[in-house]
Structure formats: C-alpha cells, structure tokens
Tab-separated table of C-alpha atoms in Angstrom:
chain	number	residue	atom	x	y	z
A	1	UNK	CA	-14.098	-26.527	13.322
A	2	UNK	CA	-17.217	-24.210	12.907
A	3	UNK	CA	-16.726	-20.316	11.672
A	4	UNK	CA	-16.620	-18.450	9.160
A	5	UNK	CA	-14.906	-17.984	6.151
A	6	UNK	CA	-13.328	-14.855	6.024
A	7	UNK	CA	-12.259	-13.190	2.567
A	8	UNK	CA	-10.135	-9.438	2.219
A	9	UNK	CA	-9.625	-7.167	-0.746
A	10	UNK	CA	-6.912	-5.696	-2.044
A	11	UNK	CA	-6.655	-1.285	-1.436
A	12	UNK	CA	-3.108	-0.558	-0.112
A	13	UNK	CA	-2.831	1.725	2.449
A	14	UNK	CA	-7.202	1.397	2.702
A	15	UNK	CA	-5.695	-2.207	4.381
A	16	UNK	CA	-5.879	-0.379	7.633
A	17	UNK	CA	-10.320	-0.634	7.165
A	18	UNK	CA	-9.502	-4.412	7.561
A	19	UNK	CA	-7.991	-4.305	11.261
A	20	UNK	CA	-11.137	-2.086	11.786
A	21	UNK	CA	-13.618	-5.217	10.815
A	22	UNK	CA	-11.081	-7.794	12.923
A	23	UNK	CA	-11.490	-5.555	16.076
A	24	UNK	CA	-15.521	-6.365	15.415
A	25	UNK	CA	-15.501	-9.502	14.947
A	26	UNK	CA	-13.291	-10.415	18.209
A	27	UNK	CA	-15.375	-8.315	20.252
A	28	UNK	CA	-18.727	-10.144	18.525
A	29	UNK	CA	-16.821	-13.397	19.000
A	30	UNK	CA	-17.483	-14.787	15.702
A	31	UNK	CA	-14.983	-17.458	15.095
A	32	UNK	CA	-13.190	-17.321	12.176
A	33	UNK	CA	-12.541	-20.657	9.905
A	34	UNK	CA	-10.590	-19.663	6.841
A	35	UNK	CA	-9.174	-16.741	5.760
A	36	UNK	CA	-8.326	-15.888	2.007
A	37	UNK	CA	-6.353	-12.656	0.855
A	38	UNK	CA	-5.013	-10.158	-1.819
A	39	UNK	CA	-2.955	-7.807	-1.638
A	40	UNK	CA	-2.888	-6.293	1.158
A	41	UNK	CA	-5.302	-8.001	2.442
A	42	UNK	CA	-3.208	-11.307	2.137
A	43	UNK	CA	-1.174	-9.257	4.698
A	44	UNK	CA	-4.103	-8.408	7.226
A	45	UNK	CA	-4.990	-11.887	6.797
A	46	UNK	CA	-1.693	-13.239	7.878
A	47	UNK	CA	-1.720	-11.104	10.972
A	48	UNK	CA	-5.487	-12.743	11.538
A	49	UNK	CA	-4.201	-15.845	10.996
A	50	UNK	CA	-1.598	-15.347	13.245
A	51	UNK	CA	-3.876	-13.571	16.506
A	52	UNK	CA	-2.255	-10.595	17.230
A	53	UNK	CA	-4.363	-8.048	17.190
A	54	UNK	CA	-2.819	-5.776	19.333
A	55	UNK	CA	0.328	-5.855	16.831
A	56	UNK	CA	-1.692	-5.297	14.081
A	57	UNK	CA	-3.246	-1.982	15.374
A	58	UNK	CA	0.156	-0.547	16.050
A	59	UNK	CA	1.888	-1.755	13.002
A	60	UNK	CA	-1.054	0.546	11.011
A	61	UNK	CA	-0.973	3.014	13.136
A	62	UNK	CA	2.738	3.888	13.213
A	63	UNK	CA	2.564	2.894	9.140
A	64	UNK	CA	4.148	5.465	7.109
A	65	UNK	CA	5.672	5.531	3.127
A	66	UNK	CA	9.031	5.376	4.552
A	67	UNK	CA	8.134	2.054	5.860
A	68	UNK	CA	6.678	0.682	2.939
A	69	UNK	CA	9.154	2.349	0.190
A	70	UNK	CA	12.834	2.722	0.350
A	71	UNK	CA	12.450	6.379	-0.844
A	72	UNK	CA	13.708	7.925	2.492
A	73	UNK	CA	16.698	9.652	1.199
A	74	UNK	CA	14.382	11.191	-1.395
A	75	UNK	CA	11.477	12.368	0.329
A	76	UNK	CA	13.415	14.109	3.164
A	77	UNK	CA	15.523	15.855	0.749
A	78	UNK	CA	12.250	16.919	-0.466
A	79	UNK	CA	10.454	17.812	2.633
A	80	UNK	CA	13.491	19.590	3.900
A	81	UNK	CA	13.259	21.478	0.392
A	82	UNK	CA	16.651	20.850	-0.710
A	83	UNK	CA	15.594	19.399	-3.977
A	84	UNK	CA	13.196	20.678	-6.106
A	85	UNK	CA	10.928	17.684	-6.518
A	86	UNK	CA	8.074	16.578	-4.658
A	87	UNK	CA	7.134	13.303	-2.824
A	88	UNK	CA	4.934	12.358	-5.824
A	89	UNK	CA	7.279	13.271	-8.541
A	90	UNK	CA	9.600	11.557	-6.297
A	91	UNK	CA	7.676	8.220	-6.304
A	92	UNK	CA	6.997	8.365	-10.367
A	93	UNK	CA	10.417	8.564	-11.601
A	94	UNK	CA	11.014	5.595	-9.570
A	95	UNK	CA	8.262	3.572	-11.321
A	96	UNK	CA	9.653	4.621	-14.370
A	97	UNK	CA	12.841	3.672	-13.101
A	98	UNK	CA	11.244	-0.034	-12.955
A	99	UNK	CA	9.221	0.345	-9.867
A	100	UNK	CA	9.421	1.079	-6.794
A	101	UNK	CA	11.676	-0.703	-4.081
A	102	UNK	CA	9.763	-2.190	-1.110
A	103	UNK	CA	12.615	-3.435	0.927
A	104	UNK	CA	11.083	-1.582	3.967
A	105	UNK	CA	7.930	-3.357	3.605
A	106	UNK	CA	9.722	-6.605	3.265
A	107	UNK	CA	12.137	-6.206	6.390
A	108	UNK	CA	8.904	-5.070	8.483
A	109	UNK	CA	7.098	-8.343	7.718
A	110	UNK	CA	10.195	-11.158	8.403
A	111	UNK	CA	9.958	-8.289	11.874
A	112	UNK	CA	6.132	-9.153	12.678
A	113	UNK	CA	4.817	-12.153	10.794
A	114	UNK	CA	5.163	-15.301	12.396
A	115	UNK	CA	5.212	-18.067	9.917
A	116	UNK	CA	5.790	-20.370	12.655
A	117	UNK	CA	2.113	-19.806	14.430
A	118	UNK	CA	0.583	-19.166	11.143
A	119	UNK	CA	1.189	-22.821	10.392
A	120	UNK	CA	0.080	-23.842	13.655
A	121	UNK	CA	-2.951	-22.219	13.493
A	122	UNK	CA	-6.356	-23.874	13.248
A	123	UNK	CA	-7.513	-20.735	11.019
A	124	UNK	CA	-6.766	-21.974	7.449
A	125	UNK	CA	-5.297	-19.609	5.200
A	126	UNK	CA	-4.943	-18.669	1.508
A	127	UNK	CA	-3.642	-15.771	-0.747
A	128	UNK	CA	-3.621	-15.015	-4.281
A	129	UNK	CA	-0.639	-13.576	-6.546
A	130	UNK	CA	0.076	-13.340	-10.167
A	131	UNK	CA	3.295	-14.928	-11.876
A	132	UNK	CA	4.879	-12.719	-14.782
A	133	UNK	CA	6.783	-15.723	-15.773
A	134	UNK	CA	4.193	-17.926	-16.364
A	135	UNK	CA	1.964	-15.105	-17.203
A	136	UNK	CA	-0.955	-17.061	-14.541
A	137	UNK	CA	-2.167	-16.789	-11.493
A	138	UNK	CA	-1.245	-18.656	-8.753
A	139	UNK	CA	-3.874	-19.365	-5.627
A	140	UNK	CA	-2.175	-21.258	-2.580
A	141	UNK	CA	-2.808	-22.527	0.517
A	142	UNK	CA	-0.478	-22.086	4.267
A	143	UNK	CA	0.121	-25.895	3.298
A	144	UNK	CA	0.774	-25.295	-0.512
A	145	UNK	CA	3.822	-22.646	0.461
A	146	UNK	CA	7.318	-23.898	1.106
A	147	UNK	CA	8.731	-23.991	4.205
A	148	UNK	CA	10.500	-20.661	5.148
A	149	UNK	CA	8.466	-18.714	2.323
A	150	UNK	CA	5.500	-17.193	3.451
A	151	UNK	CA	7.092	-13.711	3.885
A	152	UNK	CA	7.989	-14.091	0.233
A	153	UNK	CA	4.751	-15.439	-1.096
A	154	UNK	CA	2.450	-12.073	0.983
A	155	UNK	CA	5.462	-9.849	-0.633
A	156	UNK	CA	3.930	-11.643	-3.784
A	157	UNK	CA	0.659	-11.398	-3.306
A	158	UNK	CA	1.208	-7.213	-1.825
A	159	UNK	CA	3.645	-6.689	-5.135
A	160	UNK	CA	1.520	-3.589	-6.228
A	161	UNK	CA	1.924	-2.712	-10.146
A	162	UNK	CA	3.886	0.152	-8.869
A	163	UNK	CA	6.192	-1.741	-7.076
A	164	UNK	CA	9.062	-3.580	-8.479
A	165	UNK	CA	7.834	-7.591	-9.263
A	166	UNK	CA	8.954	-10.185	-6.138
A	167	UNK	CA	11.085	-12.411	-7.511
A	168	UNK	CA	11.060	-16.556	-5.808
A	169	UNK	CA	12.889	-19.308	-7.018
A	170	UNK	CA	13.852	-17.184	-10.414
A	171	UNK	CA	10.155	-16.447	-11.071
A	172	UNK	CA	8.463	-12.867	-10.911
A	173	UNK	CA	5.488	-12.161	-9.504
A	174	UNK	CA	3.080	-8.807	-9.135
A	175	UNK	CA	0.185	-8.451	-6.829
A	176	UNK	CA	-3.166	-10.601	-7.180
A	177	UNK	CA	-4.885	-7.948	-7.442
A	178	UNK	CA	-4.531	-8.042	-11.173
A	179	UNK	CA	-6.635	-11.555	-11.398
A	180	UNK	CA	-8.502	-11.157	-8.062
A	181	UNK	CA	-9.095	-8.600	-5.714
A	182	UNK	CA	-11.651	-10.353	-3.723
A	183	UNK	CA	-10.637	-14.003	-3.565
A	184	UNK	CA	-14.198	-15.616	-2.375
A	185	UNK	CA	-13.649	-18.162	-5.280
A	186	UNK	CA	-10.479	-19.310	-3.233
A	187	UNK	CA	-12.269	-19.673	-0.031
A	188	UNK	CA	-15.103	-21.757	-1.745
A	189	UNK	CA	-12.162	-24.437	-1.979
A	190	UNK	CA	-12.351	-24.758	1.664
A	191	UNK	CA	-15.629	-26.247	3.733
A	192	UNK	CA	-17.205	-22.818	4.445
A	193	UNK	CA	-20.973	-22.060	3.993
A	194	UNK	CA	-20.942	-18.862	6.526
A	195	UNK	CA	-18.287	-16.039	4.554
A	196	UNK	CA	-17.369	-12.164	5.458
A	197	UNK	CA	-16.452	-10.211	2.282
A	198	UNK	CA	-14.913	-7.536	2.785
A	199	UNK	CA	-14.726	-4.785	0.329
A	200	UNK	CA	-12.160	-2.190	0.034
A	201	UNK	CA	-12.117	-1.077	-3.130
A	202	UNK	CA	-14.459	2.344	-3.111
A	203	UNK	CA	-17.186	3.812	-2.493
A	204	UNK	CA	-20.634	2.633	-4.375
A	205	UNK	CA	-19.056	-0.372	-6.007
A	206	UNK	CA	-20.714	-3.586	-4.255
A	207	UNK	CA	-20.661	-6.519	-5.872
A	208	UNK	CA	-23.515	-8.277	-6.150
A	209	UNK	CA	-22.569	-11.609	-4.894
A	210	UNK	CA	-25.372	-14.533	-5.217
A	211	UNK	CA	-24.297	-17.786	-4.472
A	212	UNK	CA	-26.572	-20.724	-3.524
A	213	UNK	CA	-26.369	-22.134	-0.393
A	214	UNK	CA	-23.926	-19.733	1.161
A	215	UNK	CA	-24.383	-17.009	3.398
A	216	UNK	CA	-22.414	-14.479	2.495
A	217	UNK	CA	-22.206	-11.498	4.473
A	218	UNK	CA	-21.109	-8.111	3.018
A	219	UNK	CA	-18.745	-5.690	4.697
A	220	UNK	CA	-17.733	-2.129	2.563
A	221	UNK	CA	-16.383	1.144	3.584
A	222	UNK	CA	-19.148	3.535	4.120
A	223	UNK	CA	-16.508	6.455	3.501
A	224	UNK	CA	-13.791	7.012	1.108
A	225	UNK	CA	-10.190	5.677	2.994
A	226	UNK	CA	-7.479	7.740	1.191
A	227	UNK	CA	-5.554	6.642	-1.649
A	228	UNK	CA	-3.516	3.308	-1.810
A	229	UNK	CA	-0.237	4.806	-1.054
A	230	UNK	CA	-1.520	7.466	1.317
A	231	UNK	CA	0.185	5.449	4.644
A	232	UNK	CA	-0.330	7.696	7.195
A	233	UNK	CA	-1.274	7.293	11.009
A	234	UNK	CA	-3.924	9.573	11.543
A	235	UNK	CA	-5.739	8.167	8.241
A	236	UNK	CA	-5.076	4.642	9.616
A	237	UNK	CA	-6.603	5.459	12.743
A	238	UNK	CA	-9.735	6.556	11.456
A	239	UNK	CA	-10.006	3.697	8.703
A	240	UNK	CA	-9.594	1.335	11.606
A	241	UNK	CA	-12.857	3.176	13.270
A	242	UNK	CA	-14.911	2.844	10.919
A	243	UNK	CA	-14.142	-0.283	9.552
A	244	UNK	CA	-15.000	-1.207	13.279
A	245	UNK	CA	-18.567	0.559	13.204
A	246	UNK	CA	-19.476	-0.417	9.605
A	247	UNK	CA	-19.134	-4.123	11.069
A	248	UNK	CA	-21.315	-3.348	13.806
A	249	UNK	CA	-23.788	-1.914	11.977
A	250	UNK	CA	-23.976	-5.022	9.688
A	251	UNK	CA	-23.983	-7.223	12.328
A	252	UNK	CA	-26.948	-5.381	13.785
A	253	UNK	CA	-25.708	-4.028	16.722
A	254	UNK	CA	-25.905	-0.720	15.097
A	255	UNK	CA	-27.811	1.082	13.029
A	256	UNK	CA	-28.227	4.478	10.621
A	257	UNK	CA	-27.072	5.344	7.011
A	258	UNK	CA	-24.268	7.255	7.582
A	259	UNK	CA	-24.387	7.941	11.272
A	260	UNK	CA	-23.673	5.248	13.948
A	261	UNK	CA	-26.588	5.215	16.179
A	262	UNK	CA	-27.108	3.093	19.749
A	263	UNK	CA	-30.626	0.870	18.505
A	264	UNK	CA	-32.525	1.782	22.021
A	265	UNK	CA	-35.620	2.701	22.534
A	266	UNK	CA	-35.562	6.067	21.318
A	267	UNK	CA	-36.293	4.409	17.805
A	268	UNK	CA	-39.697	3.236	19.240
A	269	UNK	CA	-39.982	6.799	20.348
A	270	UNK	CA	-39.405	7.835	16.866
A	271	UNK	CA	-42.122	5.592	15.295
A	272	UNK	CA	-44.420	6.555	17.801
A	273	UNK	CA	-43.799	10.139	16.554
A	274	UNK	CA	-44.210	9.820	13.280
A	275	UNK	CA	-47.106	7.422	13.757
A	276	UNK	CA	-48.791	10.031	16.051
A	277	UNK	CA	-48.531	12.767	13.140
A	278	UNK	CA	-52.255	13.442	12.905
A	279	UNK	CA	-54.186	15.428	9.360
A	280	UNK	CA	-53.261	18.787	11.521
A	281	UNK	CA	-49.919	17.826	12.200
A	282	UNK	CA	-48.869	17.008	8.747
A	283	UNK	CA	-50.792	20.105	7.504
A	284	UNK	CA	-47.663	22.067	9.364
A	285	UNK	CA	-44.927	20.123	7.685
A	286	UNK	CA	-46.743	21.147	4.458
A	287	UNK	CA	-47.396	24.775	5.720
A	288	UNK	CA	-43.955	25.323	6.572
A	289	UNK	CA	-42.926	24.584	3.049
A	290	UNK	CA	-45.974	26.641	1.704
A	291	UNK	CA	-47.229	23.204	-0.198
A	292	UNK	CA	-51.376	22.617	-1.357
A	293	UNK	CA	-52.252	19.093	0.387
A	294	UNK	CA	-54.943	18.915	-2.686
A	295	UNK	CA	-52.292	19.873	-5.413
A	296	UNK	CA	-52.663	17.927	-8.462
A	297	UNK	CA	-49.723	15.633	-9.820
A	298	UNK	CA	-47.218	17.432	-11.705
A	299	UNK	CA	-47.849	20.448	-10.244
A	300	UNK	CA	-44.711	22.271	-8.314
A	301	UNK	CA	-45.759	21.571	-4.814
A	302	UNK	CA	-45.345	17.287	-5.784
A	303	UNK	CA	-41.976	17.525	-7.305
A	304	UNK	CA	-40.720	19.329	-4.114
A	305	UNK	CA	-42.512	16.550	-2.105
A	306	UNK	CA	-41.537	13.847	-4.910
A	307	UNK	CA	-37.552	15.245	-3.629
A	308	UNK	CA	-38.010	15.193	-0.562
A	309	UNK	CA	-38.960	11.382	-0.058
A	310	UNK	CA	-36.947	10.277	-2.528
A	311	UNK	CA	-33.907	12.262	-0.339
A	312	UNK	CA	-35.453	10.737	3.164
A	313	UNK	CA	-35.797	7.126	0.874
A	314	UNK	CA	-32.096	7.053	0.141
A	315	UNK	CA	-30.919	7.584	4.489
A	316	UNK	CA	-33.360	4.903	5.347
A	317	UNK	CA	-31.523	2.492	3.874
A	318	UNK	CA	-33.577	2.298	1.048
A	319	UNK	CA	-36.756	1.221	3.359
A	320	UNK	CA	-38.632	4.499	4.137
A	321	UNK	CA	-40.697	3.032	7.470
A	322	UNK	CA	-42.390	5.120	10.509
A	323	UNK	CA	-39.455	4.897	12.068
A	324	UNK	CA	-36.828	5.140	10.016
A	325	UNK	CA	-37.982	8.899	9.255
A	326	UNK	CA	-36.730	10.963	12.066
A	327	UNK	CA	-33.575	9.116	11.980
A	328	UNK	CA	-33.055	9.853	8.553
A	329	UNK	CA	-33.787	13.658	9.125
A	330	UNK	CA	-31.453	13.753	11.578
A	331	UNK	CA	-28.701	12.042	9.661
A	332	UNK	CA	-29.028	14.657	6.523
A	333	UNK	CA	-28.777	17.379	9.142
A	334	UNK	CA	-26.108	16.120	10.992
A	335	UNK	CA	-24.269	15.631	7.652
A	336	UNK	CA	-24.662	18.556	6.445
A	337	UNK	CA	-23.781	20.829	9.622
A	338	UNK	CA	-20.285	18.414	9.321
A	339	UNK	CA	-21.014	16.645	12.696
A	340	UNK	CA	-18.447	14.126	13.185
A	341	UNK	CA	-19.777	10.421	11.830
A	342	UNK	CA	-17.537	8.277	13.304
A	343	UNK	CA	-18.735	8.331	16.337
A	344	UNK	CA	-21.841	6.019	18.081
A	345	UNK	CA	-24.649	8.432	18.860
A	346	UNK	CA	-28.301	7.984	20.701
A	347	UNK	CA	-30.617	9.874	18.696
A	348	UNK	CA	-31.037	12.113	21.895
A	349	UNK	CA	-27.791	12.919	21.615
A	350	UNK	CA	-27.850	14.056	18.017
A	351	UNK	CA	-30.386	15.918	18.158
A	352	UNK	CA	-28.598	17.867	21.597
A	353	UNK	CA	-25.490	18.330	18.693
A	354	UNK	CA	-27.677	19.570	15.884
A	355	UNK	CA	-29.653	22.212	17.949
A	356	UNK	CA	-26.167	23.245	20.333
A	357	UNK	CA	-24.935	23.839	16.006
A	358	UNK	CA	-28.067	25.948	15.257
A	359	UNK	CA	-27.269	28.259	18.512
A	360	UNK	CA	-23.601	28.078	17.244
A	361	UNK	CA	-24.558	29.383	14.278
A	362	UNK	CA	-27.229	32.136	14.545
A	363	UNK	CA	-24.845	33.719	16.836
A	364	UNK	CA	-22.198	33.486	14.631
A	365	UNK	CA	-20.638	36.719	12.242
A	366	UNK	CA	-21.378	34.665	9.524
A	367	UNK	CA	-24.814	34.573	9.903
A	368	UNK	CA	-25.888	37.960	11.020
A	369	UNK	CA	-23.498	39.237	7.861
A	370	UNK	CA	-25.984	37.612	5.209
A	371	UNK	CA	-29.266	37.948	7.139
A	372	UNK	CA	-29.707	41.316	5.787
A	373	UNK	CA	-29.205	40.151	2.425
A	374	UNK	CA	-32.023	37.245	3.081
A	375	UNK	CA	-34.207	39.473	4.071
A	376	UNK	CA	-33.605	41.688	1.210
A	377	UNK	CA	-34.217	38.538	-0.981
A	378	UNK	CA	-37.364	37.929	0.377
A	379	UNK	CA	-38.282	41.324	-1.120
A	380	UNK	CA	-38.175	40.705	-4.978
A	381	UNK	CA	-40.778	40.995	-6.742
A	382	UNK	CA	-41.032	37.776	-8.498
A	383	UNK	CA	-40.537	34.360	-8.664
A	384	UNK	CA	-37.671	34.625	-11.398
A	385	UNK	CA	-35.940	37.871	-9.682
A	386	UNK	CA	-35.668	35.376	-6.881
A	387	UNK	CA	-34.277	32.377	-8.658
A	388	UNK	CA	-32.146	34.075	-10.103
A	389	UNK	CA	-30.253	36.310	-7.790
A	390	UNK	CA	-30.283	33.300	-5.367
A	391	UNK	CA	-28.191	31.325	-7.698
A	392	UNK	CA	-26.121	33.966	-8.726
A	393	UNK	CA	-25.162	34.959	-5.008
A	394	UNK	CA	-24.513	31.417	-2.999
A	395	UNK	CA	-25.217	30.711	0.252
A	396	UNK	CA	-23.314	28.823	3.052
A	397	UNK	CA	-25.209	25.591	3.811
A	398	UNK	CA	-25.125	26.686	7.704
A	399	UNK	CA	-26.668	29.525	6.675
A	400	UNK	CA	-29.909	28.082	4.874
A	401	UNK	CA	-30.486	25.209	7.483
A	402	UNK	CA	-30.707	27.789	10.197
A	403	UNK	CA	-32.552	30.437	8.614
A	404	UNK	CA	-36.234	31.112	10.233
A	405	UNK	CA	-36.663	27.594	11.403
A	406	UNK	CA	-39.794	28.073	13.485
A	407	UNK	CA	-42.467	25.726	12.219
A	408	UNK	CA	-45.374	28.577	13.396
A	409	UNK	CA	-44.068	30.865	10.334
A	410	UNK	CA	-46.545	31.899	8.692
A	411	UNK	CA	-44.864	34.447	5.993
A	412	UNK	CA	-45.467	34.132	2.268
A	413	UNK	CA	-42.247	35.282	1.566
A	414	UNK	CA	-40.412	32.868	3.395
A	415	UNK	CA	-42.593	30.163	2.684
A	416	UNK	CA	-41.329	30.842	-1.148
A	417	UNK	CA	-37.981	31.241	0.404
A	418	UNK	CA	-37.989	27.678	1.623
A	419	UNK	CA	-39.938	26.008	-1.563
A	420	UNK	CA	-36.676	27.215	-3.288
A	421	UNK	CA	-34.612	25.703	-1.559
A	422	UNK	CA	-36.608	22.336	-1.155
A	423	UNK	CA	-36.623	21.815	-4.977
A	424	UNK	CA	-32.951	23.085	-5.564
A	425	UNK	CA	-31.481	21.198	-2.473
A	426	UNK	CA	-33.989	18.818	-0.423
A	427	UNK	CA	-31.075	18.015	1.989
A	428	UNK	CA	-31.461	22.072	3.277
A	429	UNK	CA	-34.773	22.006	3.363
A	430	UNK	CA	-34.797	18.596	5.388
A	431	UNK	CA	-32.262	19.853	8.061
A	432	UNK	CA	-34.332	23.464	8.395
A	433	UNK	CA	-37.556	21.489	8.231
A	434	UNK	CA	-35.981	18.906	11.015
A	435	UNK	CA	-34.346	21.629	13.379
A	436	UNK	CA	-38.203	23.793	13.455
A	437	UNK	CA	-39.376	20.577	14.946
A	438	UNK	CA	-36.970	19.661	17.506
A	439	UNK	CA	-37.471	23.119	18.647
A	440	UNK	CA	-40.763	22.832	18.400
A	441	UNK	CA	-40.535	19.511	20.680
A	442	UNK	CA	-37.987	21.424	22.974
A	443	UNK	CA	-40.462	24.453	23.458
A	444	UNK	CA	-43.519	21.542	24.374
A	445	UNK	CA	-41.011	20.115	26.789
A	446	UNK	CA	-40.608	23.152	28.480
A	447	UNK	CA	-44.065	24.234	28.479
C-alpha cells in the first residue's frame, strides 16, 4: 500500500489540533500508511486508524474535565461554591493524593474505540508508553498488543504524569511522553519514505528534523492551543480549525504568515504593485515617514527602515519577495486591529475588514477622546519632550494605526510623530503606513 506515514505528539487537551490536520488530509485525499502515537496522540491515532472521523469531531467537541477525570463530585461542589476550593486546587491535592483518577477517560474509550476495525485496518499502527516497572520504554505495534488490550495499552500510552500510572498484567505504566513525544523513530520501523509530523507541543519549538531519503513534512500549531488539561468545547473547536488551515497552508493550498489567505490572483496583483512602485512612488512611502532617501548608514532614518524590513521579513515567511509585501502589510495590520485569523480571507477581502476597522474606529469615543491630546503632542518643543511624554502616557494600538493616515501629509510634526512610532513599534507604523495606501488606492478607484 502507498501513503504516508503519519506520526502525532503528545499535548493533552491540544489533541483536539490533531482532528484539525485529519479533516485536511481526507479532504486532500492523501492516503495514510502508518500511523504512530503518544499520548494523546496515540488516541487520535486510534480513532485514524479506525475511520471515523465524524466521531472523532464530536467526541472533542463535547470533551470536558469531567470526562477525562473522575473529579465530578469535586468540581461541582466547587462551581456551585459550596466548598471553598477551586477546580485547580481541586485537581492538585489529588495528584498529591497519588494522581489523578481517569476512569472517565477509560470508560469513554472501551465506548468509542473499536479494537475490532483497528485490527482490520490496512492503516498500520503504533504507540509508545513508558513501564515504571521495568523502568523502559515500551514501543508496540496493533500486532504486538494482546488481544482485548488496546484500550489498555492507549490508557498507557495517554497515562499523563498527573494521572495515576495504568496498571496491565501487574506492571505500571505512565505516558510516552516521558521517552518520546514525537515517535517518528517508531514509524521509521515501518516501510514509509513520505511522513506527516505533527507537532503539538508549543509555539516556536520546531524540531529540526533531517533525515536522508525521507520526506518529511512538518505540521505545528501556528497559535498557542490552551493548556493540557484545559478540555473544553469551544477551545476544541477552534484547535480543530486551525489545525485544519495550518495543514492547508502547508500543503499549499493556502498561504500567509498568520492569516489564511485564498492564493488567487490578487497575489499577482500584489507583485504587480509593488513592482510598479516607481523612484516617485517610493519617495512617498519615505515622505510619509519623514525619512532622507540619501541618509547615510547609521544614521536614524536606516534603523527605522532597518525595522521595518526586518518586521515585513519575519510575515513573509522569512522570504521578503515583490509579492509577498502587501500581504505581509496587511497581515501586521490585520493582527494588530485583532481581526479574526482563523478564518480563509482573499486579500480583497482583508483589506474591505481593515479599512471598515479604520471607519470603526475614527468614529469611535475612544478616538476623538485622545485626539486632542495627539495634537497637543505634536506641539512640544523637542525631540526628548516628545519621547518622553509619549512613553509616559500610552496609547491604544487602534489609536496610533488610525491616526492621520493620509499618505499626502505633508506636516513636520506628524512626520516626527510617525518616525516615533516606526522605531519604537514598526508593526504601528506598518498598519498606519498600509491603511494611507489602501485609501489612497480606494480614492484612485473612485476618481
């Protein structure tokens, strides 16, 4: 059988980022070969195994602490506030009690997981776990696990520190996690050259995986997914979405940094705006931010450039090309007027959200309440007078990004206005920078 090799972390309740990448792949059709887990994702990878997706999505999005930890007298009592003790506290004394008690957990999964079509399956299947009576790990195979003990062995495998160790045949184990929270080394057992990794574990921490001869694909959370016991169905929901779009985007069939954008040919449009930025053009990106084209290196005017490319750099997926630019402006913007990221977006349609946000906001209380203190800004004396009572005041971001965005402004004062806030935060000065132009475009279009 052709496919690919398929390998899950371990991350608790982040599990529910896993069903996310499943939905992808069944609506790519890439076949899967093998499938190797930890943790919880030696449960995901049971329900894989086993081709119910449908179950899977409900089991994770009904999921709740109750049905993982057999603390329900306890946390009612304390939700109900009839004992003085929260969920938390709640959940530690049990650990110190010897752990905590997962017989929910255990009487959901004899409930959903098939062992009988698991078996049968064509998708080959492996977990890993960690005996405290041998003090080893232990890496098996569907074929390797006795008859009538697969629940057992993923209870293994799932047995969080935490939890209380999962005894079989007089032996105790705790969860793999503790050897290996990524088992690729267990698929390499199997005849699989094409692998999916995916990564749970946080935010920034990739492995760098180099292996020769295999094509190994990486898949990790663009987002943080909630802590490891934080089971709840609105978290799961979302984890599931954008484990769903990360894939995507991998695969190709999306693209952006952050943002999930439709790859039409509104990018071409892009690059043919940027590539159409003639000397004069430029010259009003660099007036608006009262910059010297001819400044010398070192000079003021370069580090604020120097900050704002490196900023545009990181949102273009670390390739800064024609086209990539107005993309990445309108990512930073979008982020940091809190536009909703999981979502799929045409670049036309971002830009529609970002300027119906500006309109929001300079009509807003908010706004006209610190313009006249702006303005008064704009009147001190020096440099230094302005740093300083800048810094000492704050701003709201909103504020900033939508503060005299016409790219035709020609005032000293708020060209020194915006230099400021290009060297203290390029992100701000991006967004303002990027909203001036798309009204700028807008005006054209009307014209």
């Amino acid at each position: 059988m052709e496919g690919f090799g398929l390998v899950l972390g371990g991350g608790g309740a982040k599990g529910a980022y896993e069903i996310g990448v499943w939905k992808a792949l069944l609506e790519l059709n890439i076949p899967i070969k093998a499938v190797t887990g930890t943790s919880v994702g030696a449960l995901n990878g049971a329900m894989i195994v086993q081709g119910d997706y449908d179950l899977a999505y409900e089991v994770w999005t009904n999921l709740s602490i109750e049905n993982v930890i057999n603390v329900e007298k306890e946390v009612v009592a304390a939700r109900e506030g009839k004992k003085r003790v929260s969920i938390i506290n709640t959940i530690k004394n049990l650990i110190t009690n010897g752990g905590l008690d997962i017989t929910p957990l255990k009487e959901m999964l004899r409930r959903i997981i098939d062992e009988k079509k698991i078996r049968e399956s064509n998708i080959d299947f492996g977990i890993v776990t960690f005996s405290l009576s041998d003090f080893k790990p232990v890496e098996l195979f569907k074929e390797e696990i006795p008859q009538g003990q697969l629940v057992d062995y993923l209870l293994a495998s799932a047995c969080f520190p935490a939890f209380k160790p999962h005894e079989i045949d007089k032996k105790k184990f705790i969860d793999g996690g503790v050897y290996d929270n990524i088992p690729l080394n267990l698929i390499l057992k199997k005849d699989v050259k094409d692998i999916i990794v995916v990564d749970i574990s946080g935010i920034g921490l990739v492995r760098k995986i180099n292996k020769k001869d295999l094509n190994i694909i990486q898949i990790k959370n663009s987002e943080e997914l909630g802590g490891i016991l934080e089971f709840d169905s609105e978290r799961s929901k979302r984890n599931i979405e954008i484990g769903y779009l990360d894939t995507l985007k991998v695969f190709g069939k999306l693209k952006g940094y952050k943002y999930y954008f439709i790859p039409n040919e509104e990018f071409e449009e892009g690059k043919k705006l940027v590539k159409n930025m003639d000397v004069a053009y430029l010259k009003k990106m660099y007036d608006f931010l009262g910059l010297d084209i001819g400044a010398k290196k070192g000079t003021t005017n370069k580090i604020i450039l120097d900050k704002i490319i490196r900023t545009l750099h990181q949102y273009s997926n670390g390739k800064l090309l024609a086209e990539s630019i107005y993309p990445a402006m309108l990512e930073i913007t979008a982020e940091q007027l809190g536009i909703e990221r999981a979502k799929v977006y045409t670049l036309g349609e971002l830009a529609k959200l970002i300027l119906d946000e500006y309109q929001k906001i300079i009509t807003s209380e908010n706004y006209k309440k610190n313009m006249p203190f702006i303005n008064r800004l704009l009147l001190t004396r020096t440099q230094l007078e302005f740093d300083r009572e800048i810094l000492r005041t704050g701003f709201d971001n909103k504020v900033l990004i939508s503060y005299d965005a016409d790219i035709k402004e020609k005032d000293e004062k708020v060209k020194r206005f915006r230099r400021f806030i290009a060297m203290t935060f390029p992100k701000i000065a991006i967004s303002n920078m990027l909203i001036a132009i798309l009204l700028d475009m807008k005006q054209k279009a009307n014209e």
